[in-house]
Amino acid sequence: MCGLAGILRIHDPSSSESNGPIPHHLDAIPEAWLDVLDDSITHRGPDGQGRFRDRATREDGLVVDVAFVHRRLSIIDHAGGHQPMVHDGQRLRPDLTYQPGETPKLASEIEPDKPLVAVVFNGCIYNHRELRAELEALGHRFETDHSDTEVLVRGWEQWDVDLHQRLDGMFAVLGWRRRDEMYLFMRDRFGEKPLWGGVERSTLTRIESSSAAGIERIIFGVGQPGRPLELPQIQDGTVDDIGSVDCVFPGKVMQTRNRGSDFKEYNHVVAASRNTAVQVGQLHLLVERGITSRLEADVPLGVFLSGGIDSALIAAIAKRHRPDVKTFTVRMPEGAFDESEEAAETAAHIGTDHHTLDCDLSSPTGPADDLVMLIEQLGLPFGDSSLLPTYWVSKAAREHVKVALSGDGGDELFGGYRRHTINPILNRWRRLLRLIPTRLLDRRTPGTRSEYLARLATAARFSGYTELLAIFQTPDLRRLLPSIDSGTVGDDTFRPIEDPLRHDFEHYLPDDLLRKTDTASMAVALEVRAPFLARELVEAALRTPLDVLMPNGQRKGLLKRIAREYLPEHIVDRPKRGFAIPIGDWFRSDFGGLRTLLYDHLESTEPFPGLPEAGVEIEMSFVKQMLREHDAAGERSISPWRGRDHSQRLFMLLVLSIWSKWLAGLNRSPPAERGV
């Protein structure tokens, strides 16, 4: 588990692009750019660091410069896993890498004739031992004891980009192969590990990184913004495209050569229809295999334990295979959102070494400071407020372990959300539901039956299931962005979704939940693994009919049959609570300075700098109305029609303001302060 970045520049010495002679390698890719990228991923890897540079001249005369940056969180093979990992065709060459602050080395000046292969890698390959054995049978001789990074180096040499489909793991990988001047980047199928890409337009230089923030600091911070900023995806709290910075899609594999590309994009979900029901015994085996495959670590390992069955099942099986496993729950500051007692009961039944930890919300950082730090570190206006408690859980657990297992993916694969059972009703009765007068419903408290009915009626009037997931449903979004064409903002066409689980697995899981988990955990250098995302388990679940996964509409009915073999009935049948914080109440009470932060941003003279120039005109009168309605919703003595809870909408606007002000500051600060 680490942080990585890579830069590729292909330039023509005979064109005006290079202004005559081939630029020095430090001019082609400035070391200051590597410093910026390194700074943006430092938090991800406290255990090691390294850089690599190389240059090649192609037969067509083009000059290729490549540079890699890496920060390591050492989990597997402490001694052998140094990165960037460079192989010269005969042996590993750590001497061709260098440390930040040292005089940069250019591998082509030291070893001009060797067929170098260099790789930087973030994540964990769970089947690396099986792949190692297969590669050894093909004649490869490994130098490390059990490094999964060396498996990637050898595997790319052996199988080229087809390596991707052999991997069971979470990963983002960058590679350089000198013999054919090939630059590789690839991301795991389900989107567990982040990978962002961008182009610095003045030099046509390609940049990849674990951090969007580092790329943004280079592209926008040097006065070369490429195209203007584009409208962030406000509807579901996720962003995949900010101007010239794009998210590499899950399952994508690309090799770039001669200014073009040679790529394969593997389907990151199973393409087959739901026509092969997994049997309980087979599912049990796949669940157990998925969990045990994620237990290998040369460091202490734990399980995030909530009151639900996903984490409880993981902990129960992990305990049988690794008796020293620890479980962790954080006691939340609000009783209604605290599951620590339920988790402690589950841990006592399983027999784990359990720790109930308290959130440390004191100085030097509190919730407001934590939020600003996380958004600037991520470099995105991420709109899911559960980012904060996920960060606090990770921060507390990191005091005890370096690896934790989570239940991510369980709800999406097995039908854990209320909307999964509501969807058939929405599809069938949408004409009736759209007649409900939402303006007459009490919307003061999120999650209530009345508030949910209003959301359901709005979904029936507009696009359907996707509207249920939206932070800003279409009517609110159009009031927020009145200058945007109505055909661009919102959708008046109802589009029934027959498979809401697959939709959530393809979109909500990678764009929200996994991004949240990675951001929060890697902020404190904690590796989080998701056993439910084992490849074979995912394939089996996505092929199984919905009525088998949720018999008689019971959420997670099939998974619960397995859980009952490990856990008592009352634990298995506990109501789902979710992992959240009362962000709306905190906006009213100023808990942790969040109300002050909210008003300092949204009532400032320029709350969203840069967005108007990009054609995104936010209607501030509607923002101020939301602030008033949200406060009124907390006053129980007033009429329910005067107040409305806007918790998540205000949170989305707050992080959008934090991000846009941070981004605008990149262009306004002197170059020396930007490191470029």
Tab-separated table of C-alpha atoms in Angstrom, residues 80-264:
chain	number	residue	atom	x	y	z
A	80	GLY	CA	12.645	-6.876	-0.771
A	81	GLY	CA	9.869	-4.490	-1.730
A	82	HIS	CA	11.838	-1.309	-2.471
A	83	GLN	CA	10.266	0.857	-5.171
A	84	PRO	CA	10.592	2.009	-7.876
A	85	MET	CA	11.529	-1.583	-8.722
A	86	VAL	CA	13.883	-1.752	-11.719
A	87	HIS	CA	15.010	-4.886	-13.531
A	88	ASP	CA	17.732	-4.812	-16.189
A	89	GLY	CA	16.973	-8.179	-17.805
A	90	GLN	CA	19.298	-10.033	-15.454
A	91	ARG	CA	18.843	-8.633	-11.954
A	92	LEU	CA	17.057	-6.024	-9.877
A	93	ARG	CA	18.771	-2.628	-9.909
A	94	PRO	CA	17.926	-0.484	-6.880
A	95	ASP	CA	21.124	1.434	-7.673
A	96	LEU	CA	19.305	3.016	-10.639
A	97	THR	CA	16.874	4.756	-8.289
A	98	TYR	CA	17.550	7.712	-6.043
A	99	GLN	CA	16.123	9.497	-3.024
A	100	PRO	CA	14.457	12.925	-2.905
A	101	GLY	CA	17.121	15.548	-2.313
A	102	GLU	CA	19.869	13.464	-3.914
A	103	THR	CA	21.392	14.296	-7.262
A	104	PRO	CA	18.978	12.819	-9.824
A	105	LYS	CA	20.180	9.747	-11.708
A	106	LEU	CA	19.334	9.101	-15.340
A	107	ALA	CA	19.269	5.344	-15.893
A	108	SER	CA	20.146	5.684	-19.586
A	109	GLU	CA	23.424	7.403	-18.705
A	110	ILE	CA	24.387	4.600	-16.294
A	111	GLU	CA	23.063	1.612	-18.253
A	112	PRO	CA	22.361	2.761	-21.822
A	113	ASP	CA	22.064	-0.715	-23.368
A	114	LYS	CA	20.075	-2.702	-20.819
A	115	PRO	CA	16.422	-3.691	-21.475
A	116	LEU	CA	15.158	-2.003	-18.341
A	117	VAL	CA	11.719	-2.607	-16.845
A	118	ALA	CA	10.621	-0.267	-14.033
A	119	VAL	CA	7.420	-0.461	-11.984
A	120	VAL	CA	5.767	1.534	-9.226
A	121	PHE	CA	2.772	-0.011	-7.523
A	122	ASN	CA	0.115	0.891	-4.963
A	123	GLY	CA	-1.997	-1.852	-3.444
A	124	CYS	CA	-1.765	-5.553	-2.732
A	125	ILE	CA	-1.846	-8.590	-5.046
A	126	TYR	CA	-3.528	-11.334	-3.036
A	127	ASN	CA	-2.696	-14.169	-5.429
A	128	HIS	CA	0.954	-13.141	-5.816
A	129	ARG	CA	2.283	-16.455	-4.475
A	130	GLU	CA	0.321	-18.458	-7.058
A	131	LEU	CA	1.483	-16.150	-9.858
A	132	ARG	CA	5.065	-16.377	-8.626
A	133	ALA	CA	4.925	-20.159	-8.808
A	134	GLU	CA	3.516	-19.979	-12.344
A	135	LEU	CA	6.228	-17.561	-13.462
A	136	GLU	CA	8.962	-19.682	-11.887
A	137	ALA	CA	7.674	-22.654	-13.857
A	138	LEU	CA	8.083	-20.513	-16.985
A	139	GLY	CA	11.742	-19.884	-16.162
A	140	HIS	CA	11.715	-16.647	-14.148
A	141	ARG	CA	14.105	-16.485	-11.220
A	142	PHE	CA	12.959	-14.224	-8.406
A	143	GLU	CA	15.339	-12.286	-6.178
A	144	THR	CA	12.911	-11.163	-3.476
A	145	ASP	CA	11.479	-13.540	-0.915
A	146	HIS	CA	7.775	-12.746	-1.339
A	147	SER	CA	7.387	-9.290	-2.859
A	148	ASP	CA	4.202	-8.877	-4.891
A	149	THR	CA	5.833	-5.972	-6.730
A	150	GLU	CA	8.392	-8.298	-8.328
A	151	VAL	CA	5.497	-10.467	-9.507
A	152	LEU	CA	4.196	-7.429	-11.406
A	153	VAL	CA	7.609	-6.757	-12.952
A	154	ARG	CA	8.034	-10.351	-14.123
A	155	GLY	CA	4.375	-10.743	-15.033
A	156	TRP	CA	4.413	-7.710	-17.326
A	157	GLU	CA	7.490	-9.103	-19.069
A	158	GLN	CA	5.808	-12.490	-19.513
A	159	TRP	CA	2.158	-11.651	-20.265
A	160	ASP	CA	2.216	-8.012	-21.339
A	161	VAL	CA	-1.094	-6.233	-20.571
A	162	ASP	CA	-2.870	-9.588	-20.189
A	163	LEU	CA	-1.247	-9.619	-16.757
A	164	HIS	CA	-4.187	-7.502	-15.583
A	165	GLN	CA	-6.812	-10.220	-15.934
A	166	ARG	CA	-4.670	-12.656	-13.911
A	167	LEU	CA	-4.539	-10.405	-10.850
A	168	ASP	CA	-6.746	-10.714	-7.783
A	169	GLY	CA	-6.028	-7.598	-5.827
A	170	MET	CA	-6.395	-3.885	-5.337
A	171	PHE	CA	-3.865	-1.920	-7.326
A	172	ALA	CA	-2.756	1.016	-9.372
A	173	VAL	CA	0.377	0.299	-11.414
A	174	LEU	CA	2.693	2.408	-13.570
A	175	GLY	CA	5.382	0.779	-15.681
A	176	TRP	CA	8.187	1.666	-18.110
A	177	ARG	CA	9.727	-0.836	-20.550
A	178	ARG	CA	12.720	0.541	-22.398
A	179	ARG	CA	13.060	-2.139	-25.110
A	180	ASP	CA	9.888	-0.954	-26.838
A	181	GLU	CA	9.582	2.476	-25.185
A	182	MET	CA	6.318	1.416	-23.568
A	183	TYR	CA	4.615	3.315	-20.759
A	184	LEU	CA	1.964	1.367	-18.840
A	185	PHE	CA	-0.760	2.343	-16.446
A	186	MET	CA	-3.518	0.140	-15.062
A	187	ARG	CA	-6.061	0.084	-12.265
A	188	ASP	CA	-7.867	-2.741	-10.485
A	189	ARG	CA	-11.261	-3.918	-11.719
A	190	PHE	CA	-13.406	-2.558	-8.927
A	191	GLY	CA	-11.744	0.801	-8.217
A	192	GLU	CA	-10.236	0.142	-4.786
A	193	LYS	CA	-7.020	2.046	-5.461
A	194	PRO	CA	-7.066	5.537	-6.996
A	195	LEU	CA	-5.313	6.514	-10.206
A	196	TRP	CA	-5.614	9.958	-11.766
A	197	GLY	CA	-4.234	11.210	-15.051
A	198	GLY	CA	-3.713	14.622	-16.592
A	199	VAL	CA	-1.899	16.484	-19.352
A	200	GLU	CA	0.242	19.569	-18.802
A	201	ARG	CA	-0.757	21.379	-21.994
A	202	SER	CA	2.246	23.634	-22.603
A	203	THR	CA	4.609	20.644	-22.979
A	204	LEU	CA	2.072	17.879	-23.761
A	205	THR	CA	3.387	16.017	-20.748
A	206	ARG	CA	1.307	13.161	-19.319
A	207	ILE	CA	1.065	12.776	-15.537
A	208	GLU	CA	-0.422	9.939	-13.474
A	209	SER	CA	-0.714	9.830	-9.703
A	210	SER	CA	-2.484	8.354	-6.707
A	211	SER	CA	-3.414	11.950	-5.900
A	212	ALA	CA	-5.487	14.283	-8.052
A	213	ALA	CA	-4.183	17.120	-5.893
A	214	GLY	CA	-0.586	16.692	-7.038
A	215	ILE	CA	-1.547	16.758	-10.712
A	216	GLU	CA	-3.752	19.807	-10.153
A	217	ARG	CA	-0.887	21.623	-8.441
A	218	ILE	CA	1.239	21.147	-11.562
A	219	ILE	CA	-1.399	21.736	-14.227
A	220	PHE	CA	-3.279	24.621	-12.629
A	221	GLY	CA	-0.555	25.964	-10.400
A	222	VAL	CA	1.958	26.853	-13.100
A	223	GLY	CA	-0.405	29.074	-15.019
A	224	GLN	CA	-1.157	26.470	-17.675
A	225	PRO	CA	-4.736	25.487	-16.898
A	226	GLY	CA	-5.380	23.715	-20.203
A	227	ARG	CA	-9.081	23.993	-20.727
A	228	PRO	CA	-11.235	25.841	-18.159
A	229	LEU	CA	-12.640	24.066	-15.151
A	230	GLU	CA	-15.713	22.017	-15.888
A	231	LEU	CA	-18.876	21.501	-13.878
A	232	PRO	CA	-18.263	19.056	-11.024
A	233	GLN	CA	-20.709	16.178	-10.685
A	234	ILE	CA	-22.756	17.552	-7.819
A	235	GLN	CA	-25.606	15.050	-8.026
A	236	ASP	CA	-24.035	12.061	-6.319
A	237	GLY	CA	-21.146	13.660	-4.470
A	238	THR	CA	-18.485	12.292	-6.790
A	239	VAL	CA	-16.140	13.875	-9.285
A	240	ASP	CA	-14.299	12.040	-12.058
A	241	ASP	CA	-13.221	14.926	-14.299
A	242	ILE	CA	-11.800	18.298	-13.250
A	243	GLY	CA	-10.683	20.228	-16.266
A	244	SER	CA	-7.571	18.458	-17.514
A	245	VAL	CA	-7.466	15.894	-14.678
A	246	ASP	CA	-9.377	12.646	-15.168
A	247	CYS	CA	-9.990	9.524	-13.133
A	248	VAL	CA	-8.634	6.361	-14.749
A	249	PHE	CA	-11.642	4.049	-14.888
A	250	PRO	CA	-11.604	0.819	-12.887
A	251	GLY	CA	-10.345	-2.078	-14.961
A	252	LYS	CA	-8.481	0.072	-17.471
A	253	VAL	CA	-5.111	-0.977	-18.859
A	254	MET	CA	-3.247	1.290	-21.270
A	255	GLN	CA	0.147	1.238	-22.922
A	256	THR	CA	1.277	4.455	-24.600
A	257	ARG	CA	3.770	4.592	-27.464
A	258	ASN	CA	4.510	6.992	-30.330
A	259	ARG	CA	2.097	9.600	-28.929
A	260	GLY	CA	-0.689	7.094	-29.348
A	261	SER	CA	-1.996	4.239	-27.283
A	262	ASP	CA	-2.264	0.486	-27.267
A	263	PHE	CA	-4.799	-0.365	-24.622
A	264	LYS	CA	-7.112	-3.033	-23.320
